[in-house]
Coordinates of C-alpha atoms and ligand atoms in Angstrom, one line a residue:
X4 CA 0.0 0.0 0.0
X5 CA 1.5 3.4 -0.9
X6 CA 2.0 6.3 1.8
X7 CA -0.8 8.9 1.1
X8 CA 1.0 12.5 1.0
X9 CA -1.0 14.6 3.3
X10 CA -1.5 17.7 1.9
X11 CA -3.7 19.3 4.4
X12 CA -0.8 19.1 6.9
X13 CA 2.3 19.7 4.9
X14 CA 0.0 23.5 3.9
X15 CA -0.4 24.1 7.7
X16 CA 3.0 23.4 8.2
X17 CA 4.3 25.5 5.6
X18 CA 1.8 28.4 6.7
X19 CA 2.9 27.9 10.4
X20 CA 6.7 28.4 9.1
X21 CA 5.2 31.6 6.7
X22 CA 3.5 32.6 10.0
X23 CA 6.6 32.8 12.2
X24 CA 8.6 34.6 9.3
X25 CA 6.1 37.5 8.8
X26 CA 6.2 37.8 12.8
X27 CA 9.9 38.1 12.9
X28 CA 9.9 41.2 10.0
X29 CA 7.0 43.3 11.9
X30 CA 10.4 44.2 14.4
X31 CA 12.0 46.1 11.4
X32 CA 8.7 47.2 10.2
X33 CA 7.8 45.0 7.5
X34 CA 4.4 44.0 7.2
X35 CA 4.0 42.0 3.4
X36 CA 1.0 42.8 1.7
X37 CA -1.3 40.8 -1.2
X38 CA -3.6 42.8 -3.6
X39 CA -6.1 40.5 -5.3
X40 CA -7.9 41.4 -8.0
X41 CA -11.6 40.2 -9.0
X42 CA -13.4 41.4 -12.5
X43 CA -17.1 40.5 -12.1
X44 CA -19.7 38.6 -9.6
X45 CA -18.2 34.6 -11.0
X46 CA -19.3 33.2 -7.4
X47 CA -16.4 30.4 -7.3
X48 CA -13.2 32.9 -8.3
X49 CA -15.4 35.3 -5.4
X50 CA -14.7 32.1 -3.0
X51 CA -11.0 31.7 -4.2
X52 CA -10.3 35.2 -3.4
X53 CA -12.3 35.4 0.0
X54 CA -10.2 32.6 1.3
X55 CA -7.0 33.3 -0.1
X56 CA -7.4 37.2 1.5
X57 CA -8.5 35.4 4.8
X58 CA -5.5 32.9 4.9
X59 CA -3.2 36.1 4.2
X60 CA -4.6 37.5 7.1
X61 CA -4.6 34.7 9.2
X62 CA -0.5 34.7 8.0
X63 CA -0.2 38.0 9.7
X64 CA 0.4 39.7 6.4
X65 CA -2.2 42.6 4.8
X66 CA -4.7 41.9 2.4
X67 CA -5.7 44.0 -0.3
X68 CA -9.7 43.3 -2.1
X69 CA -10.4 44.9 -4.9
X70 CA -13.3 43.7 -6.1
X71 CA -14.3 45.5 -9.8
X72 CA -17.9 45.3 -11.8
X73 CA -18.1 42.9 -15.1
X74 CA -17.9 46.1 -16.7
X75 CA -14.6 47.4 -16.2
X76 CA -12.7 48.1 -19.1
X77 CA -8.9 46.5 -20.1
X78 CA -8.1 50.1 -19.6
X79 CA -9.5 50.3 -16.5
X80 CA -7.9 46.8 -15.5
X81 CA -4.5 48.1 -16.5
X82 CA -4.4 51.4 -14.6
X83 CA -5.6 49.7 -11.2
X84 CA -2.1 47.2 -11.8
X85 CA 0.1 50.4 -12.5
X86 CA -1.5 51.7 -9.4
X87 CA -0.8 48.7 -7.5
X88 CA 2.6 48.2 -9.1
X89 CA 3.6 51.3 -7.1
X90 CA 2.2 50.8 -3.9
X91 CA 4.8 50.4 -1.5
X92 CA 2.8 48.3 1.0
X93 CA 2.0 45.7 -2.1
X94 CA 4.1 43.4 -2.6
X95 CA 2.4 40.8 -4.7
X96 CA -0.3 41.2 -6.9
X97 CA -2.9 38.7 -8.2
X98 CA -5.5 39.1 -10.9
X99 CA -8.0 36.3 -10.3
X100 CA -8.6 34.3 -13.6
X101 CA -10.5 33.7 -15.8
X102 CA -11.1 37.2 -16.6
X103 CA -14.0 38.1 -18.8
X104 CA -13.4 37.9 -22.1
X105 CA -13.4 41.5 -23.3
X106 CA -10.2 41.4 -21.3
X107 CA -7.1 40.1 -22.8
X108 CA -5.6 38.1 -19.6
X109 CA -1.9 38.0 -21.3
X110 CA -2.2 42.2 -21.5
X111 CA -2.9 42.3 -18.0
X112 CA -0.3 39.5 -16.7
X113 CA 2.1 41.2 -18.5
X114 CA 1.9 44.7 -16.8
X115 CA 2.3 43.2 -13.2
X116 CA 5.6 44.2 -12.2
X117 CA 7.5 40.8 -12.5
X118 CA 9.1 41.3 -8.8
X119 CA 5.2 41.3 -7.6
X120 CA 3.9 38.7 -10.0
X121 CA 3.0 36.4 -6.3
X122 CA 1.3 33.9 -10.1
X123 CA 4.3 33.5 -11.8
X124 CA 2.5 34.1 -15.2
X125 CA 4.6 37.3 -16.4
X126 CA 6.7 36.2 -19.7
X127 CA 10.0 37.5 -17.3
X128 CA 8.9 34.8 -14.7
X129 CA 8.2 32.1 -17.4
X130 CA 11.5 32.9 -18.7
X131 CA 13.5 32.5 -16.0
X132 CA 11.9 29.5 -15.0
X133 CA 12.5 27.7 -18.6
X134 CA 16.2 29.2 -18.2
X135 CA 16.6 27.5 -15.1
X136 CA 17.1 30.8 -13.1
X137 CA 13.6 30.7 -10.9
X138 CA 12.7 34.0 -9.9
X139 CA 8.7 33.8 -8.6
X140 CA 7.2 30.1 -9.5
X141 CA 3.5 29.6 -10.4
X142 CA 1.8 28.5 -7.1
X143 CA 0.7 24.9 -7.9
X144 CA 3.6 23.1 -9.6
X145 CA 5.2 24.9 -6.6
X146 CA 3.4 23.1 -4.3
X147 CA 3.7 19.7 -5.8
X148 CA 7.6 20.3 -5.7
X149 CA 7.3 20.7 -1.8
X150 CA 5.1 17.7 -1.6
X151 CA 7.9 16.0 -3.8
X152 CA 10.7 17.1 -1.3
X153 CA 9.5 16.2 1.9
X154 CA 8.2 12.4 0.6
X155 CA 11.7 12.1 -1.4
X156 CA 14.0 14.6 -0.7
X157 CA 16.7 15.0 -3.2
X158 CA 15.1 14.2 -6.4
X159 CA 18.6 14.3 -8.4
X160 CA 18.4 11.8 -11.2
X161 CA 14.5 10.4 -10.5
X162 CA 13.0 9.7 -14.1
X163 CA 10.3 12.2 -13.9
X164 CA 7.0 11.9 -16.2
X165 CA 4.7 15.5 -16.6
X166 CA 1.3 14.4 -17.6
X167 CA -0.1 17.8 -19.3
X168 CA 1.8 21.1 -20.6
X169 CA -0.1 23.7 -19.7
X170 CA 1.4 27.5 -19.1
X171 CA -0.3 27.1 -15.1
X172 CA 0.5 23.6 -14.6
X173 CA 2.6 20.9 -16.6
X174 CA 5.2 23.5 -18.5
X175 CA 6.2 25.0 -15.5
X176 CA 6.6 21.7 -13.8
X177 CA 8.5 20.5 -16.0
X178 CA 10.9 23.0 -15.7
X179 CA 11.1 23.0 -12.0
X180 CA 11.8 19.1 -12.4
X181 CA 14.3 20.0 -14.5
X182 CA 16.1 22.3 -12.5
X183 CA 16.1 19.5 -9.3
X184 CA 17.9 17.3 -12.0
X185 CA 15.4 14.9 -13.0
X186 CA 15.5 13.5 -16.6
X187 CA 11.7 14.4 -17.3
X188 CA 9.7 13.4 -20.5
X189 CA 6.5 15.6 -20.7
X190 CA 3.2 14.1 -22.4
X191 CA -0.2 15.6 -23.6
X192 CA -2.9 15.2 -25.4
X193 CA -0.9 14.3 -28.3
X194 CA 1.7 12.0 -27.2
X195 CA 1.6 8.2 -28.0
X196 CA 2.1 5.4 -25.7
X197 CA 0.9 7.1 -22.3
X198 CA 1.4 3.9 -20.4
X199 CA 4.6 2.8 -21.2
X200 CA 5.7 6.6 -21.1
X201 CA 4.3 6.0 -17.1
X202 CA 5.6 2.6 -16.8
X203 CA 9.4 4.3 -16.9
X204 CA 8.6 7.0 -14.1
X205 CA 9.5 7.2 -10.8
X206 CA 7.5 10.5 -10.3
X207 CA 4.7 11.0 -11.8
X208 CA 2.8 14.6 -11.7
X209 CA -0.8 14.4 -13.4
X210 CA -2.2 17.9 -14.8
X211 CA -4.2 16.5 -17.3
X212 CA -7.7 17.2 -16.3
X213 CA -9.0 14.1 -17.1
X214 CA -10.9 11.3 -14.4
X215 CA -8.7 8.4 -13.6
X216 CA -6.8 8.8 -16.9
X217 CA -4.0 6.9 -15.3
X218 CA -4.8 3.5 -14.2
X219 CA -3.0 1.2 -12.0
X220 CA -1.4 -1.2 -14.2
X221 CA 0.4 2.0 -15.8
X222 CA 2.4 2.4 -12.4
X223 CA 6.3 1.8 -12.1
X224 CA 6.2 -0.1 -8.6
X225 CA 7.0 2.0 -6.0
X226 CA 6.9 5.5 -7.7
X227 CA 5.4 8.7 -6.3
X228 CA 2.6 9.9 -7.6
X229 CA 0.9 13.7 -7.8
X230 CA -2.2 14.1 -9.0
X231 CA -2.9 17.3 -9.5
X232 CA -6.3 16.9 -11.4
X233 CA -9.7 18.3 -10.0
X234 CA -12.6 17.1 -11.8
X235 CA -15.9 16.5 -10.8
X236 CA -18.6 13.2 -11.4
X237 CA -22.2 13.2 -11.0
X238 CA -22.9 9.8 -9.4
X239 CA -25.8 7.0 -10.0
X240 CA -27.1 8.6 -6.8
X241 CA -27.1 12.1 -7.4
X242 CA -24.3 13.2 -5.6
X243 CA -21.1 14.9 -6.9
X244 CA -18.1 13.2 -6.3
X245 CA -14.4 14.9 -6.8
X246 CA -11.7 12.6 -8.7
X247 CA -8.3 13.0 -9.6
X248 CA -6.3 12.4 -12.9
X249 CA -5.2 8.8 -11.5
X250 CA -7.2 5.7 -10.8
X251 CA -6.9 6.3 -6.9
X252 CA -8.3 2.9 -6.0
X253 CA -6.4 1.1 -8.3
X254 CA -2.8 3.6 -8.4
X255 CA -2.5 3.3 -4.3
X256 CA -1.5 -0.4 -4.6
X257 CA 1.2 -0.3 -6.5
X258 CA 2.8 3.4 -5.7
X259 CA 4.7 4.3 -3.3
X260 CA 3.4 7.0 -2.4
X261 CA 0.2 9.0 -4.2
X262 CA -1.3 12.7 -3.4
X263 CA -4.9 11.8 -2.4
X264 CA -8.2 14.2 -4.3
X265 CA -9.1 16.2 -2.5
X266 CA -6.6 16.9 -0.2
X267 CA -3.3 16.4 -1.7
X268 CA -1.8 19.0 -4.1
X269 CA -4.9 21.4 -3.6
X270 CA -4.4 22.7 -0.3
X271 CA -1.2 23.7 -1.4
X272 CA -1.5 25.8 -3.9
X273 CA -2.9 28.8 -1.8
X274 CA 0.1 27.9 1.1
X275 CA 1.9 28.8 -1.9
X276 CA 0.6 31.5 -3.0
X277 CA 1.4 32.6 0.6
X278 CA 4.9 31.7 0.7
X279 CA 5.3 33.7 -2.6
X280 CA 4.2 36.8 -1.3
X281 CA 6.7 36.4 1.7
X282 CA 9.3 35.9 -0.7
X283 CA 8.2 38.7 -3.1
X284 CA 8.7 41.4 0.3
X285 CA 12.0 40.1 1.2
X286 CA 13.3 40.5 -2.0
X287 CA 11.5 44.0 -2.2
X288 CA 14.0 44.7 0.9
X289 CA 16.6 43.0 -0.5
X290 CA 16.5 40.4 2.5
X291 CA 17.1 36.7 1.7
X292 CA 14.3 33.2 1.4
X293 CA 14.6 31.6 4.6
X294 CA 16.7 28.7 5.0
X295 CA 13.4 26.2 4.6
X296 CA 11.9 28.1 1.8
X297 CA 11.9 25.7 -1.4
X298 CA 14.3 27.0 -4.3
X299 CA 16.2 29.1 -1.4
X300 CA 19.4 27.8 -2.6
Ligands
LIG17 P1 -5.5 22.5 -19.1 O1 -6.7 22.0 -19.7 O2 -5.0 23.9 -19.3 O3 -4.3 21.5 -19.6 C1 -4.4 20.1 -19.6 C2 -3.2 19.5 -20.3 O4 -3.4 18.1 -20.2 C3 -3.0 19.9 -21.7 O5 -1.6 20.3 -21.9 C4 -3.3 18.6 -22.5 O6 -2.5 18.5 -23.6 C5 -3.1 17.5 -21.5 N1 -4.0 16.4 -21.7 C6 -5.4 16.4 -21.8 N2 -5.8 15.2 -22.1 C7 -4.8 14.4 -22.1 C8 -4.6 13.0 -22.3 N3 -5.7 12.2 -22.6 N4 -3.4 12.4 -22.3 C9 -2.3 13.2 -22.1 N5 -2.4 14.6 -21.9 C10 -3.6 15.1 -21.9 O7 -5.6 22.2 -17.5 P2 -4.7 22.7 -16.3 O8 -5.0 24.1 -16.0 O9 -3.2 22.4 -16.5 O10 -5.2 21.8 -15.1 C11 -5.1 20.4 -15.2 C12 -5.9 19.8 -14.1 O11 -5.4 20.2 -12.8 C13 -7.4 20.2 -14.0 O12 -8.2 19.1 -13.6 C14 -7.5 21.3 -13.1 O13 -8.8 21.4 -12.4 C15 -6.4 20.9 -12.1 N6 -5.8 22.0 -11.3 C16 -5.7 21.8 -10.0 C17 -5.1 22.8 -9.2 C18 -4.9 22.6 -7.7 O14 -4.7 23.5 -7.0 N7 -5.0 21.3 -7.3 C19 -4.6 24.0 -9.8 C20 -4.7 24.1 -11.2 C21 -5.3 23.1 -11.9

């Protein structure tokens, strides 16, 4: 039976380390800050943003709403980030997404100053990342790379398979494989041979957004799996059920160890988010990552 990676805990622990950090800076008068953005009434990206501002708080660090109509023009949009970009008590900035489609999302990504992109979407962040230079990493690949740590610790060498290429997800974990030293293969919708491509891998990260894509018999014995998929099934009985990319049932008999859904990569993501926007103010101030920050060194 594999080891199911807790993400629930490994978030609380990484926001309990956050917590302690953003105490220690309120002595020199640091106090990071968060401005999240939110274009129209979309209830759900309304919920992301309500708990992602109450976690910040609940970090000790400020949290800046700003909640626009459906309305609001790209123009608008773009003068509220050039506002924010120069507000010295923000230090990140996050535009929820989607945004609605009058507004070109890559415009507005673009003009968040890159040192305060807390998304790791500007084409500067992207860059660095595929250059092997990681400035700010988006949040969720970020978070699988913790969860990969702590199971494995130095992943040097692993044969790592990417299920998925996407700019949020699989690209950029790919490229934060890469830079632990893994030999990593990415697949997508296009590749052939999925199984055998899964058969070879020791870690296996599934962004694929498709229900138990990845069965049991595809599984390398032993090898970690992070399943990154959120999808959602209407059952026989009404109810809805959450699944992950990977045959869960079938997948934790032969793993070693495999992200449950929900409650594996998922809780991570906005612990990340968190940890970004610490690391975004002590760069502001030209102060180091903390020794236990991921990609410190
Ligand atoms: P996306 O649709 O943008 O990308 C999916 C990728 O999977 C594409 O690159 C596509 O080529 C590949 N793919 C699709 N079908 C495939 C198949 N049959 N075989 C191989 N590759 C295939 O999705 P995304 O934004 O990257 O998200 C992926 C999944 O992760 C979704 O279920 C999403 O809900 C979930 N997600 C979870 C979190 C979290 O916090 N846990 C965050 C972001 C996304």
């Amino acid at each position: 039976m594999a080891h199911i990676i807790d993400g629930k805990t490994a978030a609380q622990t990484l926001r309990t380390q956050i917590t302690q950090q953003v105490a220690a800076l309120h002595s020199p008068g640091i106090s990071p800050g968060l401005a999240m953005v939110l274009v129209g009434e979309d209830p759900a990206s309304a919920s992301y943003v309500h708990s992602k501002a109450r976690q910040t708080e609940e970090c000790g660090m400020q949290a800046f709403e700003h909640k626009l109509p459906q309305s609001t023009t790209q123009q608008q949009l773009l003068r509220l980030i050039e506002q924010l970009n120069g507000d010295a008590r923000v230090h990140g900035i996050l535009v929820q997404l989607p945004l609605p489609d009058h507004i070109d999302a890559v415009a507005v990504l673009s003009r968040i100053a890159p040192d305060k992109d807390v998304d790791g979407l500007h084409p500067v962040n992207t860059a660095r990342l595929a250059d092997g230079n990681p400035n700010i990493v988006p949040c969720t690949p970020l978070g699988c790379l913790v969860l990969l740590r702590n199971e494995l610790g130095d992943l040097s060498g692993k044969q790592a398979l990417v299920i998925g290429r996407s700019h949020l997800v699989g690209r950029p974990m790919s490229h934060l494989l890469l830079s632990q030293h893994c030999t990593v293969t990415t697949a997508h919708s296009r590749s052939q041979n999925l199984a055998e491509l899964c058969r070879q891998a020791d870690i296996l990260v599934v962004a694929a957004g498709q229900p138990e894509l990845v069965r049991g018999s595809w599984i390398k014995p032993g090898a970690t799996l992070i399943d990154v998929g959120i999808n959602r099934q209407h059952g026989e009985d009404g109810k809805t059920a959450l699944v992950g990319d990977v045959a869960f049932r079938e997948a934790v008999e032969v793993a070693g160890a495999i992200t449950p859904v929900p409650g594996g990569v998922g809780p991570m993501t906005i612990a990340c988010l968190l940890l970004n926007t610490l690391l975004a103010a002590l760069r502001q101030q030209g102060m180091s990552a903390p020794e236990w920050a991921v990609l410190a060194h």
